[in-house]
XYZ file of N, CA and C in Angstrom:
303
model
N 150.039 145.278 127.743
C 150.163 146.493 128.634
C 151.343 147.297 127.147
N 151.058 148.905 127.685
C 151.747 149.489 126.798
C 153.192 149.802 126.983
N 153.718 148.883 125.719
C 155.216 150.119 125.902
C 155.099 151.316 126.460
N 157.026 151.413 126.651
C 157.106 152.637 126.636
C 157.844 152.685 126.518
N 157.832 153.943 125.197
C 158.723 154.164 123.934
C 159.421 155.525 124.655
N 160.926 155.884 125.105
C 161.009 157.136 124.626
C 161.690 157.865 123.757
N 161.346 158.967 123.732
C 162.329 160.331 122.335
C 162.957 161.526 123.273
N 164.190 160.960 122.585
C 164.961 162.455 122.844
C 163.584 163.561 123.092
N 164.734 164.322 123.764
C 163.704 165.781 123.564
C 164.708 166.900 124.617
N 163.916 167.579 123.298
C 164.906 169.441 123.172
C 163.909 170.103 123.544
N 163.481 171.039 124.415
C 162.629 172.196 125.061
C 162.556 173.070 124.042
N 163.863 173.850 124.236
C 163.334 174.789 122.567
C 164.477 175.240 122.217
N 164.024 176.020 120.574
C 165.624 175.971 119.535
C 166.679 176.753 120.243
N 167.012 176.996 121.890
C 168.492 177.702 122.312
C 169.139 175.888 122.466
N 168.296 175.655 122.682
C 168.943 173.750 123.421
C 169.041 173.545 122.646
N 168.712 173.276 121.709
C 169.019 171.932 120.731
C 169.831 172.649 119.825
N 169.894 174.013 119.468
C 170.975 174.349 119.342
C 172.158 173.982 119.811
N 172.693 174.070 121.159
C 173.970 173.806 121.761
C 174.066 172.202 121.939
N 172.737 171.269 122.181
C 173.558 170.032 122.653
C 173.665 169.511 120.448
N 173.120 170.549 119.580
C 173.985 169.916 117.709
C 175.529 170.584 118.635
N 175.919 172.030 118.198
C 176.654 172.008 118.525
C 177.441 170.992 119.441
N 177.498 170.255 120.612
C 177.591 169.411 121.038
C 178.393 168.328 120.342
N 177.014 167.670 120.154
C 176.590 166.236 119.612
C 177.766 166.108 118.641
N 178.780 164.968 118.417
C 180.179 164.571 117.084
C 179.601 163.557 116.288
N 177.479 163.660 115.944
C 177.361 163.055 114.942
C 175.887 164.410 113.813
N 176.102 165.744 114.835
C 175.066 166.329 114.321
C 174.702 166.528 112.729
N 175.471 166.403 112.159
C 175.338 166.975 111.012
C 174.049 165.129 109.808
N 173.595 163.851 111.195
C 173.357 163.311 111.315
C 171.143 163.377 111.779
N 171.816 165.048 111.909
C 170.386 165.212 112.827
C 169.948 166.209 112.284
N 168.097 166.887 111.961
C 167.058 168.038 111.919
C 168.156 169.003 112.038
N 168.191 169.936 110.436
C 169.759 171.173 110.610
C 169.093 171.789 111.329
N 167.354 171.519 112.007
C 165.960 173.315 112.760
C 165.276 172.197 114.121
N 165.232 173.682 115.017
C 164.665 173.165 116.110
C 163.244 172.400 114.948
N 162.515 174.377 113.986
C 161.624 173.704 113.566
C 161.287 171.700 112.877
N 162.442 171.919 112.537
C 162.336 170.466 111.422
C 162.287 169.379 112.274
N 163.340 169.373 113.870
C 162.670 168.602 114.830
C 161.965 167.732 115.242
N 161.394 169.159 115.735
C 160.223 168.866 116.166
C 159.351 168.771 115.582
N 159.264 168.411 114.149
C 157.671 167.749 112.843
C 158.663 166.572 112.934
N 159.633 166.153 113.226
C 159.609 164.833 112.770
C 159.447 164.292 114.223
N 159.948 165.021 114.913
C 158.736 163.503 116.892
C 157.628 164.337 116.773
N 156.783 165.160 115.694
C 155.943 164.908 116.503
C 155.033 164.313 114.922
N 155.924 163.652 114.475
C 155.384 162.605 113.683
C 155.018 160.725 114.363
N 156.724 160.676 115.044
C 156.607 159.696 116.428
C 155.900 159.087 117.803
N 155.574 161.279 117.557
C 155.086 160.899 119.522
C 153.486 160.274 118.552
N 152.714 161.005 117.326
C 151.694 160.405 117.254
C 151.692 158.944 116.605
N 152.503 158.427 115.875
C 152.360 156.582 115.363
C 152.769 155.650 116.537
N 153.499 156.724 118.109
C 153.759 156.342 118.531
C 152.613 155.315 120.130
N 151.891 157.094 119.942
C 150.539 156.886 120.009
C 149.439 156.097 119.666
N 149.045 156.075 118.515
C 148.285 155.515 117.350
C 148.513 153.498 117.810
N 150.191 153.597 117.842
C 149.873 152.818 118.685
C 149.174 151.720 119.686
N 148.986 152.607 121.037
C 148.064 152.199 121.572
C 149.425 152.379 122.892
N 150.483 153.098 122.826
C 151.841 152.595 123.576
C 152.425 154.052 124.182
N 152.995 154.681 124.993
C 153.171 155.732 125.586
C 154.289 156.353 125.111
N 153.664 157.337 125.517
C 155.696 158.659 124.696
C 156.276 159.201 125.526
N 156.842 158.519 126.442
C 157.525 159.695 127.202
C 158.969 160.345 126.930
N 158.592 161.842 127.785
C 159.990 162.762 126.913
C 160.655 162.686 127.514
N 162.365 162.108 127.226
C 163.917 162.384 128.029
C 164.329 163.297 127.470
N 163.744 164.587 128.014
C 165.171 166.311 128.215
C 166.096 166.679 128.208
N 166.738 166.223 126.896
C 168.392 166.108 127.131
C 168.859 167.547 127.290
N 169.471 167.587 128.067
C 169.794 169.150 128.712
C 170.942 169.340 128.732
N 172.190 169.944 127.531
C 173.023 169.230 127.253
C 174.623 169.229 127.810
N 174.407 170.422 128.847
C 175.297 170.047 129.797
C 175.209 169.106 130.409
N 173.915 168.728 131.252
C 174.490 167.113 131.854
C 173.921 166.538 131.737
N 173.735 166.545 129.695
C 173.877 165.152 128.894
C 175.021 164.977 129.547
N 176.176 166.281 128.154
C 178.051 165.985 128.178
C 178.219 165.484 129.748
N 178.118 165.636 131.028
C 178.209 165.247 132.710
C 178.461 163.716 132.150
N 176.573 163.534 132.133
C 176.153 161.874 131.919
C 177.233 161.263 131.489
N 177.548 161.290 129.455
C 177.853 161.070 128.998
C 179.166 160.824 129.197
N 180.284 162.085 130.143
C 181.491 161.436 130.497
C 181.692 159.962 131.490
N 180.692 160.456 132.505
C 180.059 159.795 133.789
C 181.063 158.332 133.467
N 179.401 157.656 132.442
C 179.189 156.479 132.291
C 180.243 156.035 130.690
N 181.167 156.759 130.216
C 182.182 156.054 129.042
C 181.967 157.151 127.454
N 180.567 157.490 127.064
C 180.277 157.578 126.324
C 180.511 159.043 125.473
N 180.629 158.846 123.969
C 181.410 161.087 123.334
C 179.333 160.686 123.255
N 179.195 161.415 122.742
C 178.101 162.559 122.691
C 177.225 162.436 121.494
N 176.684 161.508 121.865
C 176.388 160.740 120.068
C 175.744 160.424 120.061
N 174.737 159.346 118.603
C 173.758 158.968 118.822
C 173.933 157.517 120.615
N 175.278 157.175 120.126
C 174.621 155.166 120.981
C 174.686 156.000 122.374
N 175.189 157.764 122.285
C 174.593 157.998 123.374
C 172.956 158.289 124.186
N 173.026 159.052 122.876
C 171.558 159.167 123.205
C 170.749 158.505 123.690
N 170.232 157.189 122.695
C 169.885 156.296 123.043
C 169.874 155.279 124.342
N 171.513 155.159 125.169
C 170.768 154.464 126.151
C 170.409 156.154 126.781
N 170.755 157.170 127.342
C 170.067 157.784 127.546
C 168.697 157.622 128.221
N 168.232 157.958 126.709
C 166.387 157.221 126.426
C 166.295 156.440 127.418
N 167.133 154.687 126.674
C 166.388 152.940 127.425
C 167.133 153.931 129.283
N 167.675 154.537 129.447
C 167.910 154.461 130.609
C 166.246 155.305 131.857
N 166.294 156.583 131.274
C 165.133 157.083 131.708
C 164.176 156.020 131.391
N 163.233 155.240 130.863
C 163.200 154.439 129.713
C 162.258 153.634 131.780
N 163.458 153.378 131.537
C 163.972 152.553 132.775
C 163.307 152.593 134.188
N 163.753 154.426 134.780
C 163.337 154.319 136.090
C 161.941 155.230 135.964
N 160.985 154.961 134.935
C 159.586 155.484 134.307
C 159.266 154.125 134.608
N 159.430 153.464 134.659
C 159.450 152.239 135.010
C 159.167 151.425 136.087
N 160.079 151.986 136.958
C 160.456 151.452 138.506
C 159.203 152.171 138.735
N 159.829 153.831 138.279
C 159.427 154.473 140.189
C 157.678 155.752 139.328
N 157.531 155.280 138.162
C 156.385 155.242 137.228
C 156.486 157.557 136.929
N 157.812 157.518 137.456
C 157.991 159.348 137.353
C 158.516 159.828 136.682
N 157.633 160.595 135.401
C 158.316 162.027 134.258
C 156.735 161.921 133.853
N 157.858 162.171 132.808
C 156.622 163.074 131.556
C 156.591 162.213 130.337
N 155.507 162.706 130.591
C 154.367 161.852 129.174
C 154.024 162.087 128.752
N 154.138 162.810 127.020
C 153.531 163.638 125.782
C 152.824 162.666 125.563
N 151.900 164.301 126.201
C 150.115 164.062 125.368
C 149.752 164.023 123.415
């Protein structure tokens, strides 16, 4: 059985910039959207080369901030990982989600 591996995804440069402004650990993130895309591109290629499924997990800054508040998280890597894991589980239950081709 293929593993489903979620990737925190930012749809565009504006969304990435808003997310960085909100993240408490933004210094640990790639400085630019293009640098982030390059890293994610390599990760997706590795996931698919291993025969697994790369699942796009959209991070919309406002919705993510709301989710963090409800779940009791600070907007940081721990919260992003928890959110990605939540979406992975939902995908496994429902089959609904966006696969990165």
